[in-house]
Amino acid sequence: MGKVTGFLEIDRQVAQYQPASDRIRHFREFTLPMSEPEVQKQAARCMDCGVPFCHGDKSGDSGCPVNNQIPDWNDLVYAGQWEEAIANLHSTNNFPEFTGRICPAPCEESCTLNLEDMPVAIKTVEQALADKAFELGLIQPQIAAVKTGKRVAIIGSGPAGLAAAQQLARAGHGVDVYERESRAGGLLRYGIPDFKMEKHLIDRRIAQMEVEGVTFHCAVEIGKDITVKQLLKDYDAVLYCGGAETPRDPALPGSDLNGVYDAMPYLVQQNRRVAGEDEQSRAWALEDSISAAGKRVVVVGGGDTASDCVGTAFRQGAVQVTQLDIRPEPPAREDKLGVWPYWATKIRISSSQAEGAVREFQVATLGFGGEDDQLTHVLCSAVDERRKPIAGSEFILQADLAFIALGFSGPAKQGVLPELGDKLKLRKDARGGESVLANETDCHTSVPKLYAAGDVRRGQSLVVWAIREGRQAARAIDLQLMGASLLPS
């Protein structure tokens, strides 16, 4: 695969960024694409390693959750066979232009060359391939030659819903996607900032899918505008891809102060501004119009959503952004022999954090304080190895805005869940979060004809996992409706 000695002769290079001082002045993508010859050189580093751990396994615990055939398309890119490489990539991943931008690349973590901290630049090559596909005009609608007469409704148009819809339409089924917001894309569109992924990328995929036979019904809320019971009556199958939208409640004093917000409504509001839409979201409504301009901002949480708040605040003109993480500061380098090829705990600096955020590790947020119902400070404390506050270590951070980004505990407590009640079985995780009970093989829930996929089934996860779940659900539904399926598992 690739050039036999490529990994010995060629240094790892990834796409570069605009300087932080420039990129915080706008909300556009800021990655500087590599030249075609440079991409080919990076693909040439892929070695014939015998067991390609980057592929991922059936469990998805390591490597690529959608089982991209990474050594194959790296070899094709190195050989200049771009069209064949693009076809190979799309055989396992419906939307590589999304994952090439926002996936954290567990495939690179599993790369054999990561044993020397120099993995193949898989994510960079993937994005280049996906963008090249559109540049060459190779992304065309794949319209089913034969229609089955079966109809499937999909609730939610995030990555799981989109992947399932495309697969089912290509299998010949009639597919209707119901989205409560004004445009399709779910949190791909409204939760991920434009500086990480611009939304015209979603628009062109939606256009492709509409030609393939998918019908999108936007501004339609299940449980309010139409009931799930009606969908189950009208369709042969219903797939629930509602995501994990309920934010974890920190139960902190002062959370009701003006200036303290959950992270996602803040990100959604800014994305709607950038798109020229009305700021008021149907699902993530905010009474206030929030701006961090000239303010001191504190972000509570250490994950991707927290990092997105950091980058958004800087672009709005925040004078200081502090990010609080209750976990200990990770090591600079993991124990390779003890962790590889699995995802490792090590220090990772996102592009947003690199724009000037102050990161505080092993710090607990004890509450929010203010005057006249307005936030003025955040009360914090150092924590011990059990993440318990250490008496006498309390300190105060001055703050004009605070965003709580502690993840999500399960599906929205509206629409499908209250309507179906006890008929729809849920399961709890170790942290008390909920997800819809449906097995990974056939994705069927405890309600006849109702399937579930994505974060609503597996809990808060990655976009690439949602795509995998959507594809698996599509095959399961196709198999149930037709008795056999040609869709990949």
Coordinates of C-alpha atoms in Angstrom, one line a residue:
M1 CA 0.0 0.0 0.0
G2 CA 1.3 3.4 -0.9
K3 CA 5.0 3.7 -1.5
V4 CA 6.8 0.8 0.2
T5 CA 9.3 3.1 1.9
G6 CA 7.1 6.2 2.0
F7 CA 6.7 6.3 5.7
L8 CA 10.5 6.3 6.1
E9 CA 11.2 9.0 3.5
I10 CA 8.3 11.4 3.9
D11 CA 7.5 13.4 7.0
R12 CA 3.9 13.6 8.3
Q13 CA 2.2 16.9 7.2
V14 CA -1.3 18.0 7.8
A15 CA -3.3 20.9 6.5
Q16 CA -2.3 24.2 8.0
Y17 CA -4.6 26.9 9.5
Q18 CA -4.8 30.7 9.0
P19 CA -3.1 32.5 11.8
A20 CA -5.3 32.8 14.9
S21 CA -5.2 36.6 14.7
D22 CA -6.8 36.4 11.2
R23 CA -9.3 33.6 11.6
I24 CA -11.0 35.0 14.7
R25 CA -12.2 37.9 12.6
H26 CA -14.6 35.7 10.6
F27 CA -16.8 32.6 10.9
R28 CA -15.6 30.9 7.7
E29 CA -13.5 27.7 7.5
F30 CA -9.8 28.6 8.0
T31 CA -8.1 25.4 7.0
L32 CA -5.6 25.9 4.1
P33 CA -6.0 23.0 1.7
M34 CA -2.9 21.0 0.7
S35 CA -1.8 20.9 -2.9
E36 CA -2.6 17.7 -4.9
P37 CA 1.0 16.6 -5.0
E38 CA 1.4 17.1 -1.3
V39 CA -1.8 15.0 -0.6
Q40 CA -0.4 12.2 -2.7
K41 CA 2.9 12.3 -0.7
Q42 CA 1.0 12.0 2.5
A43 CA -1.1 9.1 1.1
A44 CA 2.2 7.4 0.1
R45 CA 3.2 7.2 3.8
C46 CA 0.5 4.5 4.3
M47 CA 2.5 1.3 4.9
D48 CA 1.7 -2.3 4.2
C49 CA 1.3 -3.0 7.9
G50 CA -0.4 -6.4 7.6
V51 CA -3.3 -5.7 9.9
P52 CA -4.9 -2.3 9.1
F53 CA -6.1 -1.3 12.6
C54 CA -7.3 2.0 11.0
H55 CA -10.2 0.2 9.4
G56 CA -11.8 -0.4 12.7
D57 CA -13.4 -3.6 13.9
K58 CA -17.1 -4.7 14.2
S59 CA -17.4 -3.3 17.7
G60 CA -16.1 0.1 16.6
D61 CA -14.0 0.4 19.7
S62 CA -10.9 1.4 17.7
G63 CA -10.2 2.7 14.3
C64 CA -12.9 4.0 11.9
P65 CA -16.5 3.4 13.0
V66 CA -17.7 3.3 9.3
N67 CA -14.9 0.9 8.4
N68 CA -13.4 3.1 5.7
Q69 CA -10.9 1.1 3.6
I70 CA -8.2 3.6 4.3
P71 CA -5.1 1.7 3.0
D72 CA -7.0 1.1 -0.3
W73 CA -7.8 4.7 -1.0
N74 CA -4.5 5.9 0.2
D75 CA -2.8 3.7 -2.4
L76 CA -5.1 4.9 -5.1
V77 CA -4.4 8.5 -4.2
Y78 CA -0.7 7.9 -4.3
A79 CA -1.1 6.3 -7.7
G80 CA -3.1 9.3 -9.0
Q81 CA -6.3 7.3 -9.4
W82 CA -8.5 9.9 -7.8
E83 CA -11.8 8.7 -9.3
E84 CA -11.3 5.1 -8.0
A85 CA -10.2 6.4 -4.6
I86 CA -13.3 8.6 -4.4
A87 CA -15.6 5.7 -5.3
N88 CA -13.9 3.5 -2.6
L89 CA -14.3 6.2 0.1
H90 CA -18.0 6.7 -0.7
S91 CA -18.7 3.0 -0.6
T92 CA -18.4 3.1 3.2
N93 CA -19.1 6.8 4.0
N94 CA -22.0 8.8 2.7
F95 CA -20.6 12.2 3.7
P96 CA -16.7 12.2 3.9
E97 CA -16.7 16.0 3.4
F98 CA -18.3 16.2 6.9
T99 CA -16.1 13.6 8.6
G100 CA -13.0 14.9 6.9
R101 CA -13.6 18.2 8.7
I102 CA -15.1 17.4 12.1
C103 CA -14.2 13.8 13.0
P104 CA -11.5 13.6 15.7
A105 CA -9.9 10.8 13.5
P106 CA -9.8 7.7 15.7
C107 CA -8.3 6.1 12.5
E108 CA -5.1 8.1 13.0
E109 CA -5.0 7.0 16.6
S110 CA -5.1 3.4 15.5
C111 CA -2.6 3.9 12.7
T112 CA 0.5 1.6 13.1
L113 CA 2.7 4.7 12.6
N114 CA 1.1 6.3 15.6
L115 CA 3.3 4.0 17.7
E116 CA 6.0 6.6 16.7
D117 CA 3.6 9.6 17.0
M118 CA 3.7 10.0 13.2
P119 CA 0.4 8.5 11.9
V120 CA -0.7 8.8 8.3
A121 CA -2.6 12.1 7.8
I122 CA -5.8 10.1 7.1
K123 CA -8.2 12.9 7.9
T124 CA -6.4 15.4 5.6
V125 CA -6.4 12.9 2.7
E126 CA -10.1 12.1 3.3
Q127 CA -11.1 15.8 3.2
A128 CA -9.0 16.3 0.0
L129 CA -10.7 13.3 -1.6
A130 CA -14.2 14.5 -0.7
D131 CA -13.6 18.0 -2.0
K132 CA -12.0 16.6 -5.1
A133 CA -15.1 14.5 -5.8
F134 CA -17.2 17.6 -6.1
E135 CA -14.5 19.5 -8.0
L136 CA -14.5 16.7 -10.6
G137 CA -18.3 16.5 -10.8
L138 CA -18.3 12.9 -9.6
I139 CA -21.0 13.4 -6.9
Q140 CA -24.2 12.7 -8.8
P141 CA -27.6 11.4 -7.7
Q142 CA -27.9 7.7 -7.6
I143 CA -31.5 7.1 -8.4
A144 CA -33.0 3.7 -7.8
A145 CA -33.9 1.9 -11.0
V146 CA -36.8 0.1 -9.3
K147 CA -39.2 1.6 -6.7
T148 CA -40.4 -0.8 -4.0
G149 CA -43.6 1.0 -3.1
K150 CA -42.6 1.0 0.6
R151 CA -42.6 4.2 2.6
V152 CA -40.2 5.1 5.4
A153 CA -40.5 8.2 7.7
I154 CA -37.3 9.5 9.4
I155 CA -37.6 11.8 12.4
G156 CA -34.6 14.1 12.5
S157 CA -32.2 15.2 9.8
G158 CA -28.9 15.0 11.6
P159 CA -26.1 12.8 10.2
A160 CA -27.8 9.5 11.3
G161 CA -31.1 10.6 9.6
L162 CA -29.4 11.8 6.5
A163 CA -27.3 8.7 6.1
A164 CA -30.3 6.4 6.6
A165 CA -32.4 8.5 4.2
Q166 CA -29.9 8.3 1.4
Q167 CA -29.4 4.6 1.8
L168 CA -33.1 3.8 1.9
A169 CA -33.8 6.0 -1.1
R170 CA -31.1 4.3 -3.1
A171 CA -32.7 0.9 -2.2
G172 CA -35.9 2.2 -3.9
H173 CA -38.0 3.1 -0.9
G174 CA -40.0 6.3 -0.6
V175 CA -38.4 8.4 2.2
D176 CA -39.8 11.4 4.1
V177 CA -37.5 13.2 6.5
Y178 CA -39.2 15.3 9.2
E179 CA -37.1 18.2 10.7
R180 CA -38.5 20.7 13.2
E181 CA -36.0 23.4 12.3
S182 CA -36.4 25.5 9.2
R183 CA -33.5 23.7 7.3
A184 CA -32.3 20.2 7.2
G185 CA -29.1 19.1 8.8
G186 CA -29.8 18.9 12.5
L187 CA -26.9 19.8 14.7
L188 CA -24.6 19.4 11.8
R189 CA -26.1 22.7 10.6
Y190 CA -27.1 24.4 13.9
G191 CA -24.7 23.0 16.5
I192 CA -21.3 22.9 14.7
P193 CA -19.9 26.4 14.1
D194 CA -19.3 27.5 10.5
F195 CA -15.6 28.0 11.1
K196 CA -15.4 24.2 11.5
M197 CA -17.8 23.3 8.7
E198 CA -19.6 25.7 6.4
K199 CA -23.2 24.9 5.7
H200 CA -23.1 24.9 1.9
L201 CA -21.6 21.5 2.2
I202 CA -24.9 20.3 3.7
D203 CA -27.0 22.1 1.1
R204 CA -25.4 20.4 -1.8
R205 CA -25.9 16.9 -0.2
I206 CA -29.5 17.8 0.5
A207 CA -29.9 18.7 -3.2
Q208 CA -28.4 15.4 -4.2
M209 CA -30.7 13.5 -1.9
E210 CA -33.8 15.3 -3.1
V211 CA -33.1 14.2 -6.7
E212 CA -32.5 10.6 -5.4
G213 CA -36.1 10.7 -4.0
V214 CA -35.8 11.9 -0.4
T215 CA -38.5 14.5 0.6
F216 CA -37.6 16.9 3.4
H217 CA -40.4 18.3 5.6
C218 CA -38.8 21.2 7.5
A219 CA -40.5 23.2 10.3
V220 CA -42.5 20.1 11.2
E221 CA -42.3 19.0 14.9
I222 CA -43.2 15.4 15.7
G223 CA -45.5 15.4 18.7
K224 CA -46.8 18.8 17.9
D225 CA -47.5 19.3 14.2
I226 CA -47.9 15.6 13.6
T227 CA -47.9 12.6 16.0
V228 CA -45.5 9.7 15.8
K229 CA -48.6 7.5 16.1
Q230 CA -49.8 9.0 12.8
L231 CA -46.4 8.3 11.2
L232 CA -46.6 4.7 12.4
K233 CA -50.0 4.4 10.8
D234 CA -49.1 6.0 7.5
Y235 CA -45.6 4.5 6.9
D236 CA -44.2 0.9 6.6
A237 CA -41.4 1.9 9.0
V238 CA -40.4 4.9 11.1
L239 CA -36.8 5.6 12.1
Y240 CA -36.2 7.8 15.1
C241 CA -33.0 9.9 14.8
G242 CA -33.7 12.6 17.2
G243 CA -30.2 12.8 18.8
A244 CA -29.3 13.3 22.4
E245 CA -30.5 16.8 23.1
T246 CA -31.2 17.1 26.8
P247 CA -28.2 18.9 28.4
R248 CA -26.8 17.5 31.6
D249 CA -28.0 19.5 34.6
P250 CA -25.1 20.7 36.7
A251 CA -27.5 21.6 39.6
L252 CA -25.3 24.6 40.4
P253 CA -26.5 27.6 42.5
G254 CA -26.8 30.7 40.4
S255 CA -27.5 28.9 37.1
D256 CA -30.6 31.0 36.7
L257 CA -28.7 34.3 36.6
N258 CA -28.7 36.4 33.5
G259 CA -25.5 35.6 31.6
V260 CA -25.5 31.9 32.4
Y261 CA -26.5 29.7 29.5
D262 CA -26.4 26.1 28.3
A263 CA -23.9 25.8 25.5
M264 CA -26.0 24.5 22.6
P265 CA -28.6 27.3 22.5
Y266 CA -25.7 29.7 22.3
L267 CA -24.1 27.9 19.4
V268 CA -27.4 27.4 17.6
Q269 CA -28.2 31.1 17.9
Q270 CA -24.8 32.2 16.4
N271 CA -25.1 29.6 13.5
R272 CA -28.5 31.1 12.7
R273 CA -27.1 34.6 12.6
V274 CA -24.3 33.5 10.3
A275 CA -26.9 31.9 8.0
G276 CA -29.0 35.0 8.0
E277 CA -31.9 33.2 9.7
D278 CA -34.1 34.4 12.5
E279 CA -32.2 34.0 15.7
Q280 CA -35.1 32.2 17.4
S281 CA -34.7 28.4 17.1
R282 CA -37.7 26.2 17.5
A283 CA -35.8 23.5 19.4
W284 CA -33.1 25.7 21.1
A285 CA -35.0 28.9 21.9
L286 CA -33.3 31.7 23.8
E287 CA -35.1 34.8 25.0
D288 CA -31.8 36.8 24.9
S289 CA -29.6 37.8 22.0
I290 CA -26.2 36.8 23.2
S291 CA -22.9 38.3 22.3
A292 CA -19.5 37.9 24.0
A293 CA -18.2 41.2 22.6
G294 CA -16.0 43.0 25.2
K295 CA -16.9 40.4 27.9
R296 CA -15.1 37.9 30.1
V297 CA -16.3 34.4 29.3
V298 CA -16.1 31.2 31.3
V299 CA -16.9 27.9 29.7
V300 CA -17.6 25.0 32.0
G301 CA -16.6 21.7 30.4
G302 CA -13.7 20.1 28.5
G303 CA -15.3 18.6 25.4
D304 CA -15.9 19.5 21.8
T305 CA -19.0 21.6 22.5
A306 CA -17.1 23.6 25.1
S307 CA -14.3 24.2 22.6
D308 CA -16.9 25.4 20.1
C309 CA -18.1 27.9 22.6
V310 CA -14.5 29.1 23.1
G311 CA -14.0 29.7 19.3
T312 CA -17.4 31.4 19.0
A313 CA -16.8 33.7 21.9
F314 CA -13.4 34.8 20.5
R315 CA -15.1 35.6 17.1
Q316 CA -17.7 37.6 18.8
G317 CA -15.0 39.7 20.4
A318 CA -14.5 38.3 23.9
V319 CA -11.7 39.9 25.8
Q320 CA -10.9 36.8 27.9
V321 CA -12.1 33.2 27.7
T322 CA -11.4 30.7 30.5
Q323 CA -12.2 27.0 30.1
L324 CA -12.8 24.9 33.2
D325 CA -12.2 21.1 33.2
I326 CA -12.7 19.0 36.3
R327 CA -10.4 16.3 34.9
P328 CA -6.7 16.2 35.6
E329 CA -4.4 17.7 32.9
P330 CA -3.7 14.7 30.6
P331 CA -0.1 13.7 29.9
A332 CA 1.6 15.0 26.8
R333 CA 2.2 11.5 25.5
E334 CA 0.2 8.3 26.2
D335 CA 1.6 4.9 27.1
K336 CA 1.5 3.5 23.6
L337 CA 2.0 -0.2 24.6
G338 CA -0.8 0.1 27.1
V339 CA -3.3 2.0 25.0
W340 CA -2.7 1.7 21.3
P341 CA -4.7 1.1 19.0
Y342 CA -7.5 2.6 21.1
W343 CA -8.3 6.3 21.7
A344 CA -5.8 7.6 24.2
T345 CA -6.1 10.1 27.0
K346 CA -3.5 12.8 26.3
I347 CA -3.3 16.5 26.0
R348 CA -5.2 17.8 23.0
I349 CA -5.4 21.4 21.9
S350 CA -8.2 22.3 19.6
S351 CA -7.9 25.1 17.1
S352 CA -10.3 27.2 19.3
Q353 CA -8.3 26.7 22.4
A354 CA -5.1 27.7 20.5
E355 CA -6.7 31.0 19.8
G356 CA -5.9 32.2 23.3
A357 CA -8.1 30.3 25.8
V358 CA -7.0 29.9 29.4
R359 CA -7.4 26.3 30.4
E360 CA -7.9 25.3 34.0
F361 CA -7.6 21.6 34.8
Q362 CA -8.8 19.8 38.0
V363 CA -11.2 22.6 38.8
A364 CA -14.7 22.2 40.0
T365 CA -17.4 24.8 39.3
L366 CA -19.2 25.4 42.6
G367 CA -21.7 28.0 41.5
F368 CA -22.4 31.3 39.8
G369 CA -22.6 34.6 41.6
G370 CA -24.0 38.0 40.6
E371 CA -25.7 41.3 41.4
D372 CA -29.2 42.4 40.5
D373 CA -29.7 39.0 38.8
Q374 CA -26.7 39.5 36.5
L375 CA -23.7 37.2 36.5
T376 CA -20.5 38.8 37.9
H377 CA -18.3 35.8 38.8
V378 CA -17.9 32.0 38.9
L379 CA -17.0 30.3 42.2
C380 CA -14.5 27.5 41.7
S381 CA -12.4 25.1 43.7
A382 CA -9.5 22.7 43.1
V383 CA -10.4 19.0 43.3
D384 CA -8.7 15.9 44.5
E385 CA -8.2 12.6 42.6
R386 CA -11.8 11.7 43.2
R387 CA -12.9 15.0 41.7
K388 CA -14.1 16.2 45.1
P389 CA -13.6 19.9 46.0
I390 CA -10.6 20.6 48.3
A391 CA -11.5 22.6 51.3
G392 CA -9.7 26.0 51.4
S393 CA -8.9 26.0 47.7
E394 CA -11.9 28.0 46.6
F395 CA -11.3 30.9 44.2
I396 CA -13.3 33.3 42.1
L397 CA -13.2 34.0 38.4
Q398 CA -14.7 37.3 37.2
A399 CA -17.2 36.6 34.4
D400 CA -19.8 38.5 32.3
L401 CA -20.9 35.3 30.5
A402 CA -20.8 31.6 31.4
F403 CA -21.6 28.6 29.2
I404 CA -22.3 25.2 30.6
A405 CA -21.0 22.5 28.3
L406 CA -21.2 19.2 30.2
G407 CA -22.6 17.0 27.5
F408 CA -26.1 15.6 27.0
S409 CA -28.1 13.1 29.0
G410 CA -30.5 11.7 26.4
P411 CA -33.3 12.4 23.9
A412 CA -35.4 15.6 24.1
K413 CA -38.2 15.3 26.7
Q414 CA -40.8 16.2 24.1
G415 CA -42.3 14.7 20.9
V416 CA -41.7 11.0 20.6
L417 CA -40.9 10.2 24.3
P418 CA -44.0 11.5 26.0
E419 CA -46.3 10.5 23.3
L420 CA -45.3 6.8 23.4
G421 CA -44.7 6.7 27.1
D422 CA -44.0 3.3 28.6
K423 CA -44.3 1.6 25.2
L424 CA -40.9 3.0 24.2
K425 CA -38.3 1.3 26.4
L426 CA -35.3 3.3 27.6
R427 CA -32.0 2.3 29.1
K428 CA -29.8 4.2 31.5
D429 CA -26.0 4.5 31.4
A430 CA -23.5 4.7 34.3
R431 CA -23.9 8.5 34.5
G432 CA -27.7 8.4 34.6
G433 CA -28.2 9.3 31.0
E434 CA -31.0 7.7 28.9
S435 CA -31.2 6.4 25.4
V436 CA -33.8 4.5 23.4
L437 CA -33.5 0.7 23.8
A438 CA -32.8 -0.8 20.4
N439 CA -30.1 -3.3 19.6
E440 CA -27.3 -2.5 17.2
T441 CA -28.1 -5.3 14.7
D442 CA -31.7 -4.5 13.7
C443 CA -32.2 -1.2 15.4
H444 CA -35.8 -2.1 16.3
T445 CA -37.3 -0.6 19.4
S446 CA -39.9 -2.0 21.7
V447 CA -42.6 -0.3 19.5
P448 CA -43.6 -2.2 16.4
K449 CA -42.4 -0.5 13.1
L450 CA -40.3 2.0 15.1
Y451 CA -36.5 1.9 14.7
A452 CA -33.8 4.1 16.3
A453 CA -30.3 5.1 15.3
G454 CA -27.6 7.6 16.2
D455 CA -27.2 9.4 19.5
V456 CA -30.8 8.7 20.5
R457 CA -29.9 5.0 20.6
R458 CA -26.2 4.9 21.6
G459 CA -26.0 8.2 23.6
Q460 CA -23.9 11.3 22.9
S461 CA -21.3 10.4 20.3
L462 CA -19.4 11.4 17.1
V463 CA -20.8 12.4 13.7
V464 CA -19.0 9.4 12.2
W465 CA -20.8 7.1 14.7
A466 CA -24.1 8.6 13.7
I467 CA -23.4 7.9 10.0
R468 CA -22.5 4.3 10.8
E469 CA -25.7 4.0 12.8
G470 CA -27.8 5.5 10.0
R471 CA -26.4 3.1 7.5
Q472 CA -27.0 0.1 9.8
A473 CA -30.6 1.1 10.5
A474 CA -31.2 1.6 6.7
R475 CA -30.1 -2.0 6.0
A476 CA -32.1 -3.3 8.9
I477 CA -35.3 -1.6 7.7
D478 CA -34.6 -2.7 4.1
L479 CA -34.1 -6.2 5.2
Q480 CA -37.3 -6.2 7.3
L481 CA -39.4 -4.7 4.5
M482 CA -38.0 -6.7 1.6
G483 CA -36.8 -10.0 3.2
A484 CA -33.3 -9.3 1.7
S485 CA -31.0 -6.3 1.3
L486 CA -28.1 -5.3 -0.9
L487 CA -27.3 -2.4 1.4
P488 CA -23.9 -2.8 3.1
S489 CA -24.0 -3.7 6.8

